[in-house]
Amino acid sequence: MPTLVNYSGDDEFYSGGSFYPNPMDLGCLFSIVSQVDVYCPPSKRPRISAPFIFGRNELELDKKPSIEVLPDECLFEIFRRLDGGKEKSSCACVSKRWLMLLSGIRKAEICHESPVSNDVDMVTGDEDQDLESDGYLSRCLEGKKATDIRLAAIAVGTSSRGGLGKLSIRGSNSLRGVTNLGLSSIAHGCPSLKALTLWNVPYIGDDGLSEIAKGCNLLEKLDLCQCPTISNKSLIAIAENCPNLTSLNIESCSKIGNEGLEAIGRLCPKLHSVSIKDCPLVRDHGVSNLLSTASMLSKVKLQSVNITDFSLAVIGHYGKAITNLVLSGLQNVSERGFWVMGNAQGLQKLTLLTVTSCRGITDVSLEAIGKGCINLKQMCLRKCCFVSNNGMVAFAKAAGSLECLQLEECNRVTLSGIVGALSNCGTKLKSLTLVKCMGIRDMALGFAMPSSCTSLRSLSVRYCPGFGTASLAMVESCEAGLVKVNLSGCFNITDDVILALARLHGGTLELLNLEGCRKITDASLVAIADNCLLLNDLDVSKCAITDSGVAVLSCAEQLSLQVLSLSGCSKISNKSMPFLEKLGKNLVGLNVQHCNSISSSTVELLLDSLWKCDILS
């Protein structure tokens, strides 16, 4: 101890070298005191921070160098130099960070370097490089599957495999919903996108859709529904960058208004279809500018929009290319608006018109439409409570090209108006449909029938409780022969109607639907079996049919039914098993649901024997 205290050696610091000349001894020392932290101030900041371990003969690192320590800028430069889609997809599987970096690379930022000299032809073996991004792939994300990560994966995975052409996002993940970031990935990686659908995506706003506009200049179809944060800003960006836009659908977008529609009409010359529904900021200014500047518009739908008579006047004047027009819930449009639309003589090419819940449709305006739309072939009126028999007759006289007439819940129209319309439609009317028209009731027997109703081929009277035996007499003069008859829900129809129908039109009838006609019995099936040679689709659900009726059908050798529905026929039992098997030789569809008298074992036997037939039980 005194020797240590009185030590008089060199007091200067050790100039260099190792206390242990043999590195092996030093390694033994550090192995003994491995828990002691040793601080060595570095002369230069290292790129990689890692603890040192002194081995027996060399200095080693505890960890191998990792590319993860590189900043995003370096990884970006590496990724944009990747040659093919396989390499990119493999890198995207490493981590979310790499995936998002890859999805953020724009097509213009990809580095196409060719290190091979000009006199050497290199075959890479990556066939993905030869594929053109034509945009024939389609992807759909719904509900919980709609996340930014999935969109990034789609952007990377489809970019070199033909290209993404159609993307549909319906709903959003409640915890990790789709945001502008995910849509930006699509914009960067899928320049071939032509159709985009966004439904109920509250976290996607103008930034995301604007990126689509900048990166997807080939966009042709845009469908926006319940997008509360998308406004005119992004719609203007679409108009400025996507001149090939042909179809625009906007529904329940509270921030889209006149400015966006005006830009679309002015800058998208190829637009031919537009649908606007329940957008409170859309008014006459936007609709009128859109319709007056988009000269190629052929399909227009306006539903629950705050427009007035002025917009309908613009449609009537400028809608020279419109062939399909749907107007629904226009509460601020009066009779004058529809009258002007018809008399403006601009809708010369209109062939299909659908009007729903519009108080402006009256007898006067309906006649004006018939006179102004000379090529109108299909007319559908729903819940137009001010249209009466006089209007129907006047419209039928004016619309000389009418081929299809459909009325739903037009309760002021009676059978007299229908008969009058049939009398004045000439020889072109082929289809008549009446649905829930409470004014349709049996007329007194002995009324004069129209002699010109010779072209009617399809008759559908559904859920009109007043339509009964006397009403069907109006089709007795159909010389062309009915092909399709649907009387579902008309519970006053009796066997006498079906007997007359089978006798007059049995040679042409192919489809007969009697669902819910509770007074139809086996007598109707006997008439069908004897007269209907071409019938291939028969529905007698919820009728008073028994096993005897099914037996009659099975014995008709000339009958070749393909679809038979007996749903809800409680009087059909297991006794019909052999008859159904015989019918099943030609059947492709059989419905025996809710036939409580047919046991489950019988159904299993039918499934085994009629293995070619699709059986609902």
Short mmCIF file of C-alpha atoms in Angstrom, two decimals, residues 189-526:
data_model
loop_
_atom_site.label_atom_id
_atom_site.label_comp_id
_atom_site.label_asym_id
_atom_site.label_seq_id
_atom_site.Cartn_x
_atom_site.Cartn_y
_atom_site.Cartn_z
CA GLY A 189 -49.67 5.55 -59.21
CA CYS A 190 -52.70 5.11 -61.48
CA PRO A 191 -52.63 7.65 -64.31
CA SER A 192 -54.78 5.29 -66.39
CA LEU A 193 -57.81 5.69 -64.10
CA LYS A 194 -60.95 6.33 -66.14
CA ALA A 195 -63.83 5.77 -63.69
CA LEU A 196 -63.95 6.84 -60.03
CA THR A 197 -66.81 6.24 -57.58
CA LEU A 198 -66.80 7.78 -54.10
CA TRP A 199 -69.77 6.94 -51.86
CA ASN A 200 -70.05 7.99 -48.24
CA VAL A 201 -66.41 9.00 -47.69
CA PRO A 202 -66.54 11.92 -45.23
CA TYR A 203 -62.75 12.19 -44.85
CA ILE A 204 -61.99 12.74 -48.54
CA GLY A 205 -61.98 16.41 -49.46
CA ASP A 206 -60.83 18.80 -52.14
CA ASP A 207 -57.13 17.97 -51.70
CA GLY A 208 -57.59 14.32 -52.56
CA LEU A 209 -59.91 14.85 -55.53
CA SER A 210 -57.69 17.65 -56.84
CA GLU A 211 -54.77 15.22 -56.85
CA ILE A 212 -56.90 12.84 -58.91
CA ALA A 213 -57.56 15.66 -61.35
CA LYS A 214 -53.84 16.38 -61.71
CA GLY A 215 -52.64 12.78 -61.94
CA CYS A 216 -55.52 11.05 -63.76
CA ASN A 217 -56.10 13.15 -66.86
CA LEU A 218 -57.86 10.27 -68.64
CA LEU A 219 -60.78 10.31 -66.19
CA GLU A 220 -64.09 9.79 -67.98
CA LYS A 221 -66.63 8.96 -65.27
CA LEU A 222 -66.97 10.56 -61.83
CA ASP A 223 -69.59 9.47 -59.28
CA LEU A 224 -69.79 11.39 -55.99
CA CYS A 225 -72.35 10.46 -53.33
CA GLN A 226 -72.48 11.72 -49.74
CA CYS A 227 -69.14 13.51 -49.88
CA PRO A 228 -69.71 16.43 -47.47
CA THR A 229 -66.18 17.90 -47.69
CA ILE A 230 -65.87 17.98 -51.48
CA SER A 231 -66.69 21.41 -52.89
CA ASN A 232 -66.58 23.41 -56.12
CA LYS A 233 -62.79 23.71 -55.83
CA SER A 234 -62.12 20.08 -56.69
CA LEU A 235 -64.88 19.97 -59.30
CA ILE A 236 -63.25 22.93 -61.05
CA ALA A 237 -59.92 21.08 -60.90
CA ILE A 238 -61.58 18.07 -62.57
CA ALA A 239 -62.96 20.31 -65.30
CA GLU A 240 -59.58 21.94 -65.93
CA ASN A 241 -57.52 18.74 -66.04
CA CYS A 242 -59.91 16.03 -67.30
CA PRO A 243 -61.21 17.09 -70.73
CA ASN A 244 -62.34 13.52 -71.51
CA LEU A 245 -65.01 13.52 -68.80
CA THR A 246 -68.19 11.99 -70.23
CA SER A 247 -70.30 11.16 -67.17
CA LEU A 248 -70.87 13.08 -63.93
CA ASN A 249 -73.05 11.92 -61.04
CA ILE A 250 -73.41 14.11 -57.94
CA GLU A 251 -75.66 13.11 -55.05
CA SER A 252 -76.01 14.57 -51.55
CA CYS A 253 -72.86 16.69 -51.81
CA SER A 254 -73.72 19.72 -49.69
CA LYS A 255 -70.76 21.91 -50.77
CA ILE A 256 -71.02 21.50 -54.54
CA GLY A 257 -72.87 24.33 -56.24
CA ASN A 258 -73.20 26.43 -59.36
CA GLU A 259 -69.52 27.29 -59.91
CA GLY A 260 -68.43 23.67 -60.22
CA LEU A 261 -71.20 22.77 -62.66
CA GLU A 262 -70.49 25.85 -64.75
CA ALA A 263 -66.82 24.85 -65.07
CA ILE A 264 -67.77 21.29 -66.04
CA GLY A 265 -70.06 22.49 -68.79
CA ARG A 266 -67.51 24.97 -70.12
CA LEU A 267 -64.37 22.79 -70.06
CA CYS A 268 -65.67 19.23 -70.66
CA PRO A 269 -66.87 19.17 -74.27
CA LYS A 270 -67.35 15.38 -74.29
CA LEU A 271 -69.83 15.30 -71.40
CA HIS A 272 -72.90 13.30 -72.42
CA SER A 273 -74.43 12.21 -69.08
CA VAL A 274 -75.10 14.21 -65.92
CA SER A 275 -77.08 13.35 -62.80
CA ILE A 276 -77.65 15.78 -59.92
CA LYS A 277 -79.58 14.77 -56.82
CA ASP A 278 -80.19 16.47 -53.49
CA CYS A 279 -77.50 19.16 -53.72
CA PRO A 280 -78.88 22.25 -51.94
CA LEU A 281 -76.37 24.71 -53.44
CA VAL A 282 -77.23 23.77 -57.03
CA ARG A 283 -79.69 26.24 -58.50
CA ASP A 284 -80.84 27.69 -61.81
CA HIS A 285 -77.55 29.43 -62.56
CA GLY A 286 -75.46 26.28 -62.40
CA VAL A 287 -77.95 23.99 -64.18
CA SER A 288 -78.71 26.46 -66.95
CA ASN A 289 -75.02 27.17 -67.65
CA LEU A 290 -74.24 23.46 -67.68
CA LEU A 291 -77.06 22.57 -70.06
CA SER A 292 -76.50 25.50 -72.39
CA THR A 293 -72.74 24.91 -72.83
CA ALA A 294 -72.54 21.09 -72.83
CA SER A 295 -73.81 20.56 -76.36
CA MET A 296 -73.31 16.76 -76.38
CA LEU A 297 -75.47 15.99 -73.33
CA SER A 298 -77.73 13.06 -74.15
CA LYS A 299 -78.75 11.88 -70.66
CA VAL A 300 -79.90 14.28 -67.91
CA LYS A 301 -81.27 13.49 -64.47
CA LEU A 302 -82.37 16.20 -62.03
CA GLN A 303 -83.79 15.03 -58.70
CA SER A 304 -84.68 17.09 -55.61
CA VAL A 305 -82.82 20.15 -56.87
CA ASN A 306 -83.77 23.76 -56.11
CA ILE A 307 -84.45 24.83 -59.69
CA THR A 308 -87.40 26.72 -61.16
CA ASP A 309 -89.21 27.09 -64.46
CA PHE A 310 -86.16 28.85 -65.91
CA SER A 311 -84.03 25.68 -65.92
CA LEU A 312 -86.73 23.66 -67.67
CA ALA A 313 -87.03 26.38 -70.29
CA VAL A 314 -83.26 26.06 -70.88
CA ILE A 315 -83.67 22.26 -71.21
CA GLY A 316 -86.43 22.72 -73.76
CA HIS A 317 -84.37 25.21 -75.79
CA TYR A 318 -80.81 23.82 -75.59
CA GLY A 319 -81.45 20.10 -75.06
CA LYS A 320 -81.17 19.26 -78.73
CA ALA A 321 -79.01 16.19 -78.08
CA ILE A 322 -80.92 14.88 -75.05
CA THR A 323 -82.43 11.42 -75.56
CA ASN A 324 -83.07 10.41 -71.93
CA LEU A 325 -84.53 12.90 -69.43
CA VAL A 326 -85.44 12.17 -65.79
CA LEU A 327 -87.09 14.86 -63.63
CA SER A 328 -87.97 14.00 -60.05
CA GLY A 329 -89.06 15.93 -56.98
CA LEU A 330 -88.84 19.39 -58.58
CA GLN A 331 -91.12 21.16 -56.13
CA ASN A 332 -90.37 24.68 -57.40
CA VAL A 333 -91.25 23.95 -61.02
CA SER A 334 -94.80 24.88 -62.01
CA GLU A 335 -97.06 23.97 -64.89
CA ARG A 336 -95.57 26.83 -66.89
CA GLY A 337 -92.07 25.33 -66.72
CA PHE A 338 -93.13 22.01 -68.22
CA TRP A 339 -95.34 23.78 -70.76
CA VAL A 340 -92.42 25.93 -71.95
CA MET A 341 -90.12 22.92 -72.04
CA GLY A 342 -92.50 21.15 -74.42
CA ASN A 343 -93.28 24.13 -76.62
CA ALA A 344 -89.64 25.22 -76.99
CA GLN A 345 -89.30 22.53 -79.69
CA GLY A 346 -85.72 21.73 -78.66
CA LEU A 347 -86.26 18.17 -77.43
CA GLN A 348 -86.59 16.69 -80.90
CA LYS A 349 -84.35 13.70 -80.10
CA LEU A 350 -85.93 12.86 -76.73
CA THR A 351 -87.03 9.22 -76.69
CA LEU A 352 -87.42 8.48 -72.96
CA LEU A 353 -89.00 10.80 -70.39
CA THR A 354 -89.54 9.97 -66.70
CA VAL A 355 -91.32 12.41 -64.39
CA THR A 356 -91.79 11.64 -60.69
CA SER A 357 -93.50 13.69 -57.98
CA CYS A 358 -93.63 16.94 -59.94
CA ARG A 359 -96.65 19.11 -59.29
CA GLY A 360 -96.05 20.98 -62.53
CA ILE A 361 -97.16 18.01 -64.61
CA THR A 362 -100.81 18.66 -65.41
CA ASP A 363 -103.11 17.91 -68.32
CA VAL A 364 -102.04 21.11 -70.10
CA SER A 365 -98.29 20.64 -69.68
CA LEU A 366 -98.52 16.93 -70.55
CA GLU A 367 -100.18 17.74 -73.86
CA ALA A 368 -97.49 20.33 -74.62
CA ILE A 369 -94.78 17.72 -74.00
CA GLY A 370 -96.52 15.30 -76.32
CA LYS A 371 -96.62 17.91 -79.10
CA GLY A 372 -93.04 19.13 -78.61
CA CYS A 373 -91.31 15.76 -78.24
CA ILE A 374 -92.22 14.25 -81.56
CA ASN A 375 -89.89 11.24 -81.23
CA LEU A 376 -90.87 10.30 -77.67
CA LYS A 377 -91.14 6.51 -77.41
CA GLN A 378 -91.22 5.80 -73.68
CA MET A 379 -93.16 7.82 -71.12
CA CYS A 380 -93.21 7.11 -67.39
CA LEU A 381 -95.28 9.13 -64.92
CA ARG A 382 -94.96 8.42 -61.19
CA LYS A 383 -96.98 10.09 -58.45
CA CYS A 384 -98.26 12.84 -60.75
CA CYS A 385 -101.47 13.57 -58.91
CA PHE A 386 -102.74 16.32 -61.26
CA VAL A 387 -102.85 14.19 -64.41
CA SER A 388 -106.36 13.04 -65.31
CA ASN A 389 -108.12 11.20 -68.12
CA ASN A 390 -108.26 14.30 -70.34
CA GLY A 391 -104.52 14.76 -70.12
CA MET A 392 -103.83 11.12 -70.96
CA VAL A 393 -106.07 11.20 -74.04
CA ALA A 394 -104.60 14.50 -75.26
CA PHE A 395 -101.05 13.24 -74.72
CA ALA A 396 -101.78 10.00 -76.60
CA LYS A 397 -103.11 11.97 -79.56
CA ALA A 398 -100.04 14.23 -79.67
CA ALA A 399 -97.33 11.61 -79.03
CA GLY A 400 -97.50 9.76 -82.32
CA SER A 401 -94.29 7.75 -81.75
CA LEU A 402 -95.19 6.42 -78.28
CA GLU A 403 -94.34 2.74 -77.82
CA CYS A 404 -94.29 2.32 -74.03
CA LEU A 405 -96.56 3.98 -71.45
CA GLN A 406 -96.10 3.51 -67.72
CA LEU A 407 -98.22 5.03 -64.94
CA GLU A 408 -97.48 4.56 -61.23
CA GLU A 409 -99.69 5.96 -58.47
CA CYS A 410 -101.49 8.33 -60.82
CA ASN A 411 -104.79 7.95 -59.02
CA ARG A 412 -106.86 10.44 -61.04
CA VAL A 413 -106.50 8.33 -64.17
CA THR A 414 -109.31 5.80 -64.56
CA LEU A 415 -109.91 2.93 -66.93
CA SER A 416 -111.82 5.30 -69.20
CA GLY A 417 -108.66 7.39 -69.66
CA ILE A 418 -106.58 4.29 -70.38
CA VAL A 419 -109.08 3.09 -72.97
CA GLY A 420 -109.10 6.56 -74.56
CA ALA A 421 -105.30 6.63 -74.65
CA LEU A 422 -105.19 3.21 -76.29
CA SER A 423 -107.70 4.41 -78.87
CA ASN A 424 -105.47 7.34 -79.87
CA CYS A 425 -101.99 5.80 -79.69
CA GLY A 426 -102.24 4.46 -83.19
CA THR A 427 -100.50 1.22 -84.03
CA LYS A 428 -97.14 1.82 -82.31
CA LEU A 429 -97.96 1.25 -78.64
CA LYS A 430 -96.37 -2.05 -77.59
CA SER A 431 -96.29 -1.92 -73.79
CA LEU A 432 -98.71 -0.67 -71.13
CA THR A 433 -97.85 -0.71 -67.41
CA LEU A 434 -100.12 0.36 -64.55
CA VAL A 435 -98.84 0.15 -60.98
CA LYS A 436 -100.83 1.05 -57.85
CA CYS A 437 -103.27 3.22 -59.75
CA MET A 438 -106.28 3.24 -57.44
CA GLY A 439 -108.47 4.92 -60.06
CA ILE A 440 -108.31 1.83 -62.27
CA ARG A 441 -111.56 0.00 -61.57
CA ASP A 442 -113.90 -2.26 -63.49
CA MET A 443 -116.02 -0.38 -66.00
CA ALA A 444 -119.60 -1.23 -66.73
CA LEU A 445 -119.93 -4.13 -69.14
CA GLY A 446 -120.89 -3.29 -72.68
CA PHE A 447 -118.65 -0.26 -73.25
CA ALA A 448 -117.25 0.17 -76.72
CA MET A 449 -113.74 -1.21 -77.10
CA PRO A 450 -111.08 0.53 -79.17
CA SER A 451 -110.50 -1.03 -82.54
CA SER A 452 -106.99 0.38 -83.03
CA CYS A 453 -105.32 -1.39 -80.08
CA THR A 454 -103.68 -3.91 -82.36
CA SER A 455 -100.00 -3.50 -81.50
CA LEU A 456 -100.03 -4.13 -77.73
CA ARG A 457 -97.64 -6.96 -76.86
CA SER A 458 -97.03 -6.45 -73.15
CA LEU A 459 -99.60 -5.71 -70.45
CA SER A 460 -98.67 -5.21 -66.81
CA VAL A 461 -101.28 -4.27 -64.23
CA ARG A 462 -99.76 -4.65 -60.75
CA TYR A 463 -101.36 -4.01 -57.39
CA CYS A 464 -104.45 -2.33 -58.79
CA PRO A 465 -107.13 -3.82 -56.53
CA GLY A 466 -110.00 -2.46 -58.64
CA PHE A 467 -108.81 -4.22 -61.77
CA GLY A 468 -111.08 -7.23 -62.27
CA THR A 469 -112.95 -9.32 -64.76
CA ALA A 470 -114.60 -6.54 -66.77
CA SER A 471 -111.37 -4.52 -67.01
CA LEU A 472 -109.45 -7.11 -68.96
CA ALA A 473 -111.96 -6.88 -71.80
CA MET A 474 -109.92 -3.97 -73.23
CA VAL A 475 -107.23 -6.37 -74.51
CA GLU A 476 -109.63 -8.57 -76.44
CA SER A 477 -109.01 -6.53 -79.57
CA CYS A 478 -105.22 -7.02 -79.48
CA GLU A 479 -104.83 -8.67 -82.86
CA ALA A 480 -101.04 -8.85 -82.58
CA GLY A 481 -101.30 -11.15 -79.57
CA LEU A 482 -100.01 -10.52 -76.06
CA VAL A 483 -96.57 -11.94 -75.26
CA LYS A 484 -96.13 -10.83 -71.64
CA VAL A 485 -98.92 -10.42 -69.09
CA ASN A 486 -98.32 -9.48 -65.47
CA LEU A 487 -101.38 -9.24 -63.20
CA SER A 488 -99.63 -9.69 -59.84
CA GLY A 489 -101.41 -8.24 -56.84
CA CYS A 490 -104.78 -7.90 -58.59
CA PHE A 491 -106.73 -10.11 -56.21
CA ASN A 492 -110.06 -9.51 -57.99
CA ILE A 493 -108.92 -11.38 -61.12
CA THR A 494 -110.88 -14.62 -61.59
CA ASP A 495 -110.60 -17.76 -63.72
CA ASP A 496 -112.83 -16.20 -66.37
CA VAL A 497 -110.11 -13.66 -67.17
CA ILE A 498 -107.45 -16.34 -67.60
CA LEU A 499 -109.76 -18.49 -69.70
CA ALA A 500 -110.33 -15.59 -72.10
CA LEU A 501 -106.63 -14.69 -72.06
CA ALA A 502 -105.54 -18.25 -72.87
CA ARG A 503 -108.13 -18.58 -75.62
CA LEU A 504 -107.28 -15.27 -77.33
CA HIS A 505 -103.52 -15.08 -76.81
CA GLY A 506 -102.44 -18.65 -76.10
CA GLY A 507 -100.58 -18.83 -79.40
CA THR A 508 -98.27 -15.92 -78.51
CA LEU A 509 -98.17 -15.80 -74.69
CA GLU A 510 -94.68 -16.51 -73.27
CA LEU A 511 -94.85 -15.05 -69.75
CA LEU A 512 -97.78 -15.02 -67.31
CA ASN A 513 -97.51 -13.70 -63.75
CA LEU A 514 -100.53 -14.23 -61.49
CA GLU A 515 -98.80 -13.83 -58.11
CA GLY A 516 -101.25 -12.93 -55.36
CA CYS A 517 -104.37 -13.50 -57.47
CA ARG A 518 -106.16 -15.46 -54.76
CA LYS A 519 -109.22 -16.31 -56.89
CA ILE A 520 -107.23 -18.21 -59.51
CA THR A 521 -107.85 -21.98 -59.28
CA ASP A 522 -106.98 -25.16 -61.17
CA ALA A 523 -109.44 -24.19 -63.91
CA SER A 524 -106.97 -21.55 -65.09
CA LEU A 525 -104.19 -24.13 -65.26
CA VAL A 526 -106.39 -26.36 -67.40
#
